[in-house]
Amino acid sequence: MDSVEPEEIDTPSAAAGGTRPQPQSGGPSVKPPARLRRRTLLLAALGVSAVAVPLAVIESRAQDAAPRKVVFTLPDGYATCVAFSPSGKTLAAGLSALQGTASTLRLWDVAEGTVSTPWPDQLEDVTKMAFSPDGRTLATTGALDVSLWNLADRTGIALPHPQLPLDLAFAPDGRTLATGGRYGAAWLWDLPTRTVTTTLTTRGTAVVNAVAFSPDGRTLATGSADLTASPVRLWDLRTDTVRATLDAPLWHGFKPVAFSPDGTTLATGSADSVVRVWNSATGTVDATLTGHTAAVTTVAFSPDGNTLAAGSEDRTVRLWDTRTLDIVPVGTLTGHTDKVTSVAFSPDGRTLASAGLDRTVRLWPIR
């Protein structure tokens, strides 16, 4: 899995345009940009308007003796998040710290290697994004609100989030959206009515900064910056109660979480540089995976569940074989020159995308 020198592709900035998200009835308005209004961390999205290398070329390199990665260099700001659409035809990526008022939310046609037509301006930097299971909606978090973008007509609706939103995830049926935020709570939104139906909170939780649904939709995993020794919790959504707490070192901050495709395993990352693999039924640790030398910021399973990828502040992406759970990674992907913020597998599992603070999004062929 070791990489050779990447092929560099400069990405010119794209013009802004489109329709801004409108608030739901009774909700707060979407405010215009203000000079003194600070952008929050992470995400907005990649304006890739002149990419000459389609994904088909990248995939063909997986048969080479030394497959090469492709690097997209962003015009300004830095990359903070990546997500493939369920069809695999679209890649969304994010930027933060953009200059001026350029369009911040962009989608890329991976087959053609071109950016979509101008996307609506995102008034705030976006912290996270997720596609709905049917691929019709893109949900994003901003400084104050959660926005739901209709991908067909490019219109958006702003949900009035109770607190600063930090992460989000669609339920497998697409009817519920989970969000995490400040003050130790996770919220469940009924999307047809766009209302909060459930607030999940426990004593001692400071910030819920990661959420993930199990594949059957019955369990929600939350990761948090916690005042207890159990910063990761598994919630039974039939009773809205905690059915398991996953004990990890105290005060290890951000806890990215991801379920395996079959739902039997949960992976978590931590500021102690360790990736832990848990039995989601019992809440016990199946494996402790080491190799990173700084905080683990992002984790993701391949669609077949055989590979676990993790990105870190140490500027690398490491891959483990989940069939053996050997603590030694089967691959280390190097090339980012700053912290890795996000990783995502394509739906066919043949490509891994990674984003970093080094103004790049990288596509890695996976054999």
Short mmCIF file of N, CA, C and O in Angstrom, two decimals, residues 183-185 201-209 222-233 235 242 245-255:
data_model
loop_
_atom_site.label_atom_id
_atom_site.label_comp_id
_atom_site.label_asym_id
_atom_site.label_seq_id
_atom_site.Cartn_x
_atom_site.Cartn_y
_atom_site.Cartn_z
N TYR A 183 -22.48 21.18 24.98
CA TYR A 183 -23.28 20.95 26.18
C TYR A 183 -23.77 19.52 26.29
O TYR A 183 -24.82 19.24 26.87
N GLY A 184 -23.01 18.59 25.70
CA GLY A 184 -23.18 17.18 26.00
C GLY A 184 -24.44 16.53 25.53
O GLY A 184 -24.96 15.64 26.22
N ALA A 185 -24.96 16.89 24.39
CA ALA A 185 -26.20 16.30 23.91
C ALA A 185 -26.08 15.85 22.47
O ALA A 185 -25.30 16.38 21.68
N THR A 201 -28.85 12.73 26.39
CA THR A 201 -27.81 13.36 27.21
C THR A 201 -27.61 12.56 28.48
O THR A 201 -28.53 11.90 28.98
N THR A 202 -26.38 12.59 28.99
CA THR A 202 -26.07 11.94 30.26
C THR A 202 -25.21 12.86 31.09
O THR A 202 -24.51 13.73 30.56
N ARG A 203 -25.23 12.66 32.36
CA ARG A 203 -24.47 13.51 33.29
C ARG A 203 -22.97 13.34 33.06
O ARG A 203 -22.47 12.23 32.90
N GLY A 204 -22.26 14.44 33.00
CA GLY A 204 -20.82 14.41 32.85
C GLY A 204 -20.33 14.57 31.44
O GLY A 204 -19.13 14.73 31.21
N THR A 205 -21.24 14.50 30.45
CA THR A 205 -20.84 14.66 29.07
C THR A 205 -20.69 16.14 28.75
O THR A 205 -21.62 16.92 28.93
N ALA A 206 -19.52 16.54 28.24
CA ALA A 206 -19.26 17.95 27.97
C ALA A 206 -19.64 18.32 26.54
O ALA A 206 -20.35 19.29 26.30
N VAL A 207 -19.14 17.56 25.57
CA VAL A 207 -19.36 17.86 24.16
C VAL A 207 -19.54 16.55 23.40
O VAL A 207 -18.73 15.63 23.55
N VAL A 208 -20.59 16.43 22.63
CA VAL A 208 -20.76 15.28 21.73
C VAL A 208 -20.25 15.70 20.36
O VAL A 208 -20.87 16.51 19.68
N ASN A 209 -19.09 15.18 19.99
CA ASN A 209 -18.48 15.62 18.73
C ASN A 209 -18.39 14.52 17.69
O ASN A 209 -17.75 14.70 16.65
N THR A 222 -22.17 7.57 20.20
CA THR A 222 -21.75 8.96 20.38
C THR A 222 -20.35 9.00 20.98
O THR A 222 -20.04 8.23 21.89
N GLY A 223 -19.52 9.88 20.46
CA GLY A 223 -18.20 10.10 21.01
C GLY A 223 -18.14 11.51 21.56
O GLY A 223 -18.73 12.43 21.00
N SER A 224 -17.44 11.67 22.67
CA SER A 224 -17.48 12.97 23.33
C SER A 224 -16.19 13.31 24.04
O SER A 224 -15.37 12.44 24.35
N ALA A 225 -16.03 14.60 24.30
CA ALA A 225 -15.02 15.08 25.22
C ALA A 225 -15.69 15.03 26.59
O ALA A 225 -16.61 15.78 26.86
N ASP A 226 -15.22 14.14 27.42
CA ASP A 226 -16.01 13.72 28.56
C ASP A 226 -15.35 13.99 29.90
O ASP A 226 -14.13 14.09 30.00
N LEU A 227 -16.17 14.05 30.93
CA LEU A 227 -15.69 14.17 32.30
C LEU A 227 -15.68 12.81 32.99
O LEU A 227 -15.41 12.72 34.18
N THR A 228 -15.97 11.74 32.25
CA THR A 228 -15.98 10.39 32.80
C THR A 228 -14.97 9.54 32.05
O THR A 228 -14.35 9.97 31.09
N ALA A 229 -14.83 8.29 32.48
CA ALA A 229 -13.91 7.36 31.82
C ALA A 229 -14.58 6.61 30.68
O ALA A 229 -14.00 5.70 30.11
N SER A 230 -15.81 6.98 30.34
CA SER A 230 -16.55 6.28 29.27
C SER A 230 -17.06 7.30 28.24
O SER A 230 -18.26 7.59 28.18
N PRO A 231 -16.16 7.83 27.44
CA PRO A 231 -16.55 8.90 26.51
C PRO A 231 -17.31 8.43 25.28
O PRO A 231 -17.79 9.25 24.51
N VAL A 232 -17.40 7.12 25.06
CA VAL A 232 -18.16 6.58 23.94
C VAL A 232 -19.33 5.79 24.48
O VAL A 232 -19.16 4.91 25.34
N ARG A 233 -20.52 6.11 23.98
CA ARG A 233 -21.73 5.45 24.46
C ARG A 233 -22.52 4.87 23.30
O ARG A 233 -22.54 5.44 22.21
N TRP A 235 -26.34 3.96 22.37
CA TRP A 235 -27.70 4.26 22.77
C TRP A 235 -28.68 3.30 22.08
O TRP A 235 -28.62 3.12 20.86
N VAL A 242 -28.87 4.48 27.38
CA VAL A 242 -27.53 3.96 27.11
C VAL A 242 -27.51 2.46 27.41
O VAL A 242 -27.82 2.05 28.53
N THR A 245 -21.45 1.49 27.72
CA THR A 245 -20.45 2.56 27.74
C THR A 245 -19.09 1.93 27.48
O THR A 245 -18.77 0.88 28.05
N LEU A 246 -18.32 2.55 26.62
CA LEU A 246 -17.04 1.99 26.23
C LEU A 246 -15.93 2.73 26.96
O LEU A 246 -15.70 3.91 26.72
N ASP A 247 -15.27 2.03 27.86
CA ASP A 247 -14.26 2.65 28.71
C ASP A 247 -12.98 2.87 27.93
O ASP A 247 -12.46 1.96 27.28
N ALA A 248 -12.46 4.07 28.01
CA ALA A 248 -11.23 4.45 27.34
C ALA A 248 -10.49 5.42 28.24
O ALA A 248 -11.06 5.94 29.21
N PRO A 249 -9.20 5.67 27.97
CA PRO A 249 -8.44 6.58 28.83
C PRO A 249 -9.12 7.92 29.03
O PRO A 249 -9.68 8.50 28.10
N LEU A 250 -9.10 8.39 30.25
CA LEU A 250 -9.76 9.64 30.62
C LEU A 250 -9.09 10.83 29.95
O LEU A 250 -7.89 10.87 29.76
N TRP A 251 -9.93 11.79 29.57
CA TRP A 251 -9.46 13.05 29.00
C TRP A 251 -8.66 12.87 27.71
O TRP A 251 -7.62 13.48 27.52
N HIS A 252 -9.14 12.00 26.85
CA HIS A 252 -8.47 11.86 25.57
C HIS A 252 -9.27 12.49 24.44
O HIS A 252 -9.12 12.15 23.28
N GLY A 253 -10.14 13.40 24.80
CA GLY A 253 -10.72 14.30 23.82
C GLY A 253 -11.57 13.68 22.74
O GLY A 253 -12.34 12.76 22.99
N PHE A 254 -11.40 14.20 21.52
CA PHE A 254 -12.26 13.87 20.40
C PHE A 254 -12.31 12.37 20.15
O PHE A 254 -11.29 11.70 20.15
N LYS A 255 -13.51 11.85 19.91
CA LYS A 255 -13.72 10.43 19.71
C LYS A 255 -14.44 10.16 18.39
O LYS A 255 -15.66 9.99 18.37
#
